[in-house]
Amino acid sequence: MRFVEKVVIVTGGASGIGRSTALAFADEGASVVIADLNQRASEDVVRLIRDRGRAATAVPTDVSQPHDWTRLVGETVRLYGRIDVLFNNAGIEGATAATADYPEEAFDRVLAINLKGVWLGMRAVIPRMLAQGKGAIVNMSSILGLVGFASAAAYTASKHGVLGLTKVAALEYAAHGIRINAVCPGFIRTPMVMERGLAHLPNAREVLAQVSQLHPVGRFGEPDEVARAVLFLASDEASFLTGAAVPIDGGYTIR
Ligand code: NAP
């Protein structure tokens, strides 16, 4: 129960890693605000959390839109009075194409959501956390924030960028009680990967087996395995941890 009386915003909280993490925060006592594009799925998560006896609200949000962040922070503070944790998780996979063929529109969109969206989120909540004298932010990067992956130029650039933003902001606010870390998951069994990504390829079974073997543990990760690390980073247990990029990748990046 590390998050009793804490207020947590989870972007992209309607699906996959965000959904699992939102439920895990609620299970440890937090009031949770789901900030996602997908309103129906957000309301489902809110219902699940309320069924468990915790407070939750969905605030429809496009993380690439500054006005949405203003509304999200305003609504969160109006309803719950404070913001203790931001999990800056929402992201998209983008196109699959070699660098010289990558569609410009897709490139801009990936950067707008995965990278600028993370900065907009920090910009929106940090003043509130400064006023409180405390806060924790966990930014979503990826193993592709640490290493390259062919055919994923925009995604890989965005996730490397998230680590840069994380380090700079961590430096700037460390002395003000705000810790800012990033997580770098390997391939995780979520709709992004299993429904829209690898699983729709004609040779999906073969590709999934190959990708599993890129992780020394020999399998994909589960959303809950990322959630547990996010909760640790957001909790007081991680009080001396800031500016870190934490791989949760079954060993993918140690080779
Ligand atoms: P997911 O299942 O697709 O969930 C992402 C959620 O974010 C969806 O509900 C999506 O809504 C929402 N979303 C998309 N664009 C948004 C926007 N502009 N504003 C607000 N919400 C938005 O994906 P996931 O696999 O859980 O991924 C979550 C994060 O983890 C992403 O940043 C991803 O890059 C990162 N990550 C994933 C993996 C993996 O293997 N799954 C590995 C490393 C890092 P819609 O469904 O309506 O688009």
Coordinates of C-alpha atoms and ligand atoms in Angstrom, one line a residue:
M1 CA 0.0 0.0 0.0
R2 CA 2.7 2.5 -1.0
F3 CA 0.3 4.9 -2.7
V4 CA -2.4 5.5 -0.1
E5 CA -3.6 9.2 -0.4
K6 CA -1.4 9.6 -3.5
V7 CA -2.8 10.9 -6.8
V8 CA -1.4 9.4 -10.0
I9 CA -1.8 10.3 -13.6
V10 CA -1.3 7.5 -16.2
T11 CA -1.2 8.5 -19.8
G12 CA -2.1 5.8 -22.2
G13 CA -3.8 4.1 -19.2
A14 CA -6.6 2.5 -21.2
S15 CA -4.5 -0.3 -22.7
G16 CA -1.4 -2.5 -22.4
I17 CA 1.3 -1.4 -20.0
G18 CA -0.6 1.8 -18.9
R19 CA -3.7 -0.2 -18.0
S20 CA -1.7 -2.7 -15.9
T21 CA 0.1 0.1 -14.2
A22 CA -3.0 2.0 -13.5
L23 CA -4.6 -1.1 -11.9
A24 CA -1.4 -1.7 -9.9
F25 CA -1.3 1.9 -8.5
A26 CA -5.0 1.6 -7.5
D27 CA -4.3 -1.8 -5.8
E28 CA -1.7 0.0 -3.7
G29 CA -4.2 2.7 -2.6
A30 CA -3.8 5.5 -5.2
S31 CA -6.4 7.6 -6.8
V32 CA -5.8 7.3 -10.5
V33 CA -6.5 9.5 -13.5
I34 CA -6.5 7.8 -16.8
A35 CA -5.4 10.1 -19.6
D36 CA -5.9 8.4 -23.0
L37 CA -7.3 9.0 -26.4
N38 CA -9.5 5.9 -26.2
Q39 CA -12.5 7.0 -24.1
R40 CA -14.4 3.7 -24.0
A41 CA -11.4 1.7 -22.9
S42 CA -10.5 4.4 -20.3
E43 CA -14.0 4.1 -18.8
D44 CA -13.5 0.3 -18.6
V45 CA -10.3 0.8 -16.5
V46 CA -12.1 3.4 -14.3
R47 CA -14.9 1.0 -13.7
L48 CA -12.4 -1.8 -12.7
I49 CA -10.6 0.5 -10.3
R50 CA -13.9 1.7 -8.7
D51 CA -15.0 -1.9 -8.3
R52 CA -11.9 -2.4 -6.2
G53 CA -12.9 0.5 -4.0
R54 CA -10.5 3.1 -5.2
A55 CA -11.1 6.5 -6.8
A56 CA -10.5 6.8 -10.6
T57 CA -11.5 9.2 -13.4
A58 CA -10.9 9.3 -17.1
V59 CA -9.9 12.6 -18.7
P60 CA -9.8 12.3 -22.5
T61 CA -6.4 13.4 -23.5
D62 CA -4.2 13.6 -26.5
V63 CA -0.7 13.9 -25.0
S64 CA 0.6 15.8 -28.1
Q65 CA -1.8 18.7 -27.4
P66 CA -0.8 21.3 -24.8
H67 CA -4.4 22.3 -24.2
D68 CA -5.3 18.8 -23.3
W69 CA -2.5 18.8 -20.6
T70 CA -3.9 22.1 -19.2
R71 CA -7.3 20.5 -18.9
L72 CA -5.9 17.2 -17.5
V73 CA -3.9 18.9 -14.7
G74 CA -6.8 21.3 -13.9
E75 CA -9.3 18.4 -13.6
T76 CA -6.9 16.3 -11.5
V77 CA -6.3 19.1 -9.1
R78 CA -10.0 20.0 -9.0
L79 CA -11.0 16.4 -8.2
Y80 CA -8.1 15.2 -6.0
G81 CA -6.2 18.3 -4.9
R82 CA -2.7 17.3 -5.9
I83 CA -0.5 15.3 -8.3
D84 CA 2.0 12.9 -6.7
V85 CA 3.0 10.8 -9.7
L86 CA 2.9 11.2 -13.5
F87 CA 3.5 8.0 -15.6
N88 CA 4.2 9.6 -19.0
N89 CA 3.4 6.3 -20.9
A90 CA 1.3 7.0 -24.0
G91 CA 3.1 6.2 -27.2
I92 CA 2.6 4.8 -30.7
E93 CA 4.8 2.5 -32.8
G94 CA 4.8 4.5 -36.0
A95 CA 5.6 3.1 -39.5
T96 CA 7.8 0.2 -40.4
A97 CA 10.2 1.5 -43.1
A98 CA 13.9 2.0 -43.8
T99 CA 15.2 5.4 -42.8
A100 CA 15.4 6.8 -46.4
D101 CA 11.8 5.6 -47.1
Y102 CA 10.2 6.6 -43.8
P103 CA 7.0 8.7 -44.4
E104 CA 7.5 12.2 -43.1
E105 CA 4.0 12.6 -41.7
A106 CA 4.4 9.4 -39.7
F107 CA 7.8 10.6 -38.4
D108 CA 6.3 13.9 -37.2
R109 CA 3.4 12.1 -35.5
V110 CA 5.6 9.6 -33.6
L111 CA 7.9 12.5 -32.4
A112 CA 4.8 14.6 -31.4
I113 CA 3.3 11.8 -29.3
N114 CA 6.3 9.8 -28.0
L115 CA 8.8 12.7 -27.4
K116 CA 7.0 16.1 -27.3
G117 CA 4.1 14.5 -25.4
V118 CA 6.5 13.4 -22.7
W119 CA 8.0 16.9 -22.5
L120 CA 4.5 18.5 -22.5
G121 CA 3.6 16.2 -19.6
M122 CA 6.6 17.2 -17.5
R123 CA 6.0 20.9 -18.3
A124 CA 2.4 20.6 -17.2
V125 CA 2.9 18.8 -13.9
I126 CA 6.3 20.1 -12.6
P127 CA 4.9 23.5 -11.4
R128 CA 2.3 21.6 -9.3
M129 CA 5.0 19.2 -7.9
L130 CA 7.3 22.2 -7.1
A131 CA 4.5 23.8 -5.2
Q132 CA 4.0 20.6 -3.3
G133 CA 7.7 20.2 -2.7
K134 CA 7.6 16.6 -3.9
G135 CA 6.7 14.4 -6.9
A136 CA 7.8 11.5 -9.0
I137 CA 7.7 11.2 -12.8
V138 CA 8.3 8.0 -14.7
N139 CA 8.8 8.5 -18.5
M140 CA 8.3 5.6 -20.9
S141 CA 11.3 4.9 -23.1
S142 CA 12.1 1.4 -24.5
I143 CA 15.0 -0.8 -25.3
L144 CA 14.9 1.2 -28.5
G145 CA 15.9 4.2 -26.3
L146 CA 19.2 2.3 -25.7
V147 CA 19.9 0.4 -28.9
G148 CA 18.9 0.6 -32.6
F149 CA 16.2 -1.4 -34.4
A150 CA 16.1 -1.5 -38.2
S151 CA 12.9 0.0 -39.8
A152 CA 11.9 2.0 -36.7
A153 CA 13.7 5.3 -37.2
A154 CA 11.1 7.6 -35.7
Y155 CA 10.3 5.3 -32.8
T156 CA 13.9 4.7 -31.9
A157 CA 14.8 8.4 -32.2
S158 CA 11.8 9.3 -30.0
K159 CA 12.7 6.8 -27.3
H160 CA 16.4 7.9 -27.3
G161 CA 15.0 11.5 -26.9
V162 CA 12.9 10.5 -23.9
L163 CA 16.1 9.5 -22.1
G164 CA 17.7 12.8 -22.9
L165 CA 14.7 14.7 -21.6
T166 CA 14.6 12.5 -18.5
K167 CA 18.2 13.2 -17.6
V168 CA 17.9 17.0 -18.1
A169 CA 14.7 17.3 -16.1
A170 CA 16.1 15.0 -13.4
L171 CA 19.1 17.3 -13.0
E172 CA 17.0 20.4 -12.9
Y173 CA 14.5 19.3 -10.3
A174 CA 16.6 16.9 -8.1
A175 CA 17.1 19.5 -5.4
H176 CA 13.4 20.4 -5.4
G177 CA 12.1 17.0 -4.3
I178 CA 11.1 15.8 -7.8
R179 CA 12.6 12.5 -9.0
I180 CA 12.4 11.7 -12.7
N181 CA 13.3 8.3 -14.2
A182 CA 12.6 6.3 -17.3
V183 CA 11.8 2.7 -18.0
C184 CA 13.1 0.8 -21.0
P185 CA 11.0 -2.2 -21.6
G186 CA 11.8 -5.0 -24.1
F187 CA 9.0 -6.5 -26.2
I188 CA 5.9 -6.7 -24.0
R189 CA 2.8 -8.6 -24.7
T190 CA 0.4 -5.7 -25.4
P191 CA -2.0 -4.7 -28.2
M192 CA 0.7 -2.5 -29.7
V193 CA 2.8 -5.6 -30.3
M194 CA 0.4 -8.5 -30.4
E195 CA -2.5 -6.9 -32.4
R196 CA -1.0 -4.1 -34.4
G197 CA 2.7 -4.8 -34.5
L198 CA 4.5 -8.1 -35.1
A199 CA 1.4 -10.3 -34.9
H200 CA -0.2 -9.1 -38.2
L201 CA 2.8 -10.0 -40.3
P202 CA 2.3 -12.9 -42.7
N203 CA 5.0 -15.0 -40.9
A204 CA 3.9 -13.8 -37.5
R205 CA 4.5 -17.1 -35.6
E206 CA 8.1 -17.2 -36.9
V207 CA 8.8 -13.5 -36.1
L208 CA 7.3 -13.8 -32.6
A209 CA 9.6 -16.8 -31.9
Q210 CA 12.6 -15.0 -33.2
V211 CA 11.9 -11.8 -31.2
S212 CA 11.3 -13.9 -28.1
Q213 CA 14.9 -15.3 -28.5
L214 CA 16.3 -11.7 -28.7
H215 CA 15.6 -11.6 -25.0
P216 CA 18.0 -13.9 -23.1
V217 CA 15.2 -15.1 -20.9
G218 CA 13.6 -16.5 -24.1
R219 CA 10.2 -14.8 -24.0
F220 CA 8.2 -11.6 -24.2
G221 CA 7.6 -9.6 -21.1
E222 CA 4.1 -9.1 -19.5
P223 CA 2.6 -5.7 -18.8
D224 CA 2.6 -6.4 -15.1
E225 CA 6.3 -6.9 -15.1
V226 CA 6.8 -3.3 -16.3
A227 CA 4.1 -2.0 -13.9
R228 CA 6.0 -3.4 -10.9
A229 CA 9.1 -1.5 -11.9
V230 CA 7.2 1.7 -12.5
L231 CA 5.6 1.5 -9.1
F232 CA 9.0 1.0 -7.5
L233 CA 10.4 4.1 -9.3
A234 CA 7.4 6.2 -8.3
S235 CA 7.5 5.1 -4.7
D236 CA 9.5 6.4 -1.7
E237 CA 11.5 3.1 -1.9
A238 CA 13.3 4.7 -4.8
S239 CA 14.2 7.9 -2.9
F240 CA 17.8 8.0 -4.1
L241 CA 17.0 7.2 -7.7
T242 CA 16.7 9.9 -10.3
G243 CA 17.7 10.3 -13.9
A244 CA 17.9 6.6 -14.4
A245 CA 17.0 4.6 -17.5
V246 CA 15.9 1.2 -16.2
P247 CA 15.9 -1.7 -18.6
I248 CA 13.0 -4.2 -18.0
D249 CA 13.9 -6.3 -20.9
G250 CA 14.7 -9.9 -20.0
G251 CA 18.4 -9.1 -20.8
Y252 CA 17.8 -7.8 -24.3
T253 CA 20.3 -5.0 -24.0
I254 CA 23.1 -6.9 -22.1
R255 CA 24.5 -8.6 -25.2
Ligands
NAP1 P1 -0.9 0.1 -26.3 O1 -1.4 -1.2 -25.8 O2 -1.1 0.5 -27.7 O3 -1.5 1.3 -25.3 C1 -1.2 2.6 -25.6 C2 -2.4 3.5 -25.2 O4 -2.0 4.8 -25.5 C3 -3.6 3.2 -26.0 O5 -4.8 3.2 -25.2 C4 -3.6 4.3 -27.0 O6 -4.9 4.7 -27.5 C5 -3.0 5.4 -26.2 N1 -2.5 6.6 -26.9 C6 -2.0 6.5 -28.2 N2 -1.7 7.8 -28.6 C7 -2.1 8.6 -27.6 C8 -2.1 10.0 -27.4 N3 -1.6 10.8 -28.4 N4 -2.5 10.5 -26.3 C9 -3.1 9.7 -25.3 N5 -3.1 8.4 -25.4 C10 -2.6 7.8 -26.5 O7 0.7 0.2 -26.1 P2 1.7 -0.4 -25.0 O8 2.4 -1.5 -25.7 O9 1.1 -0.6 -23.7 O10 2.7 0.8 -25.0 C11 2.7 1.8 -23.9 C12 4.0 2.6 -24.0 O11 5.1 1.6 -23.8 C13 4.3 3.2 -25.3 O12 5.0 4.5 -25.1 C14 5.3 2.2 -26.0 O13 6.1 2.9 -26.9 C15 6.0 1.8 -24.8 N6 6.7 0.5 -25.0 C16 6.0 -0.6 -25.4 C17 6.7 -1.8 -25.5 C18 5.9 -3.1 -26.0 O14 6.6 -4.0 -26.4 N7 4.6 -3.1 -25.9 C19 8.0 -1.9 -25.3 C20 8.7 -0.8 -24.9 C21 8.0 0.4 -24.8 P3 -5.4 4.1 -28.9 O15 -5.5 2.6 -28.7 O16 -6.7 4.8 -29.1 O17 -4.3 4.5 -29.9

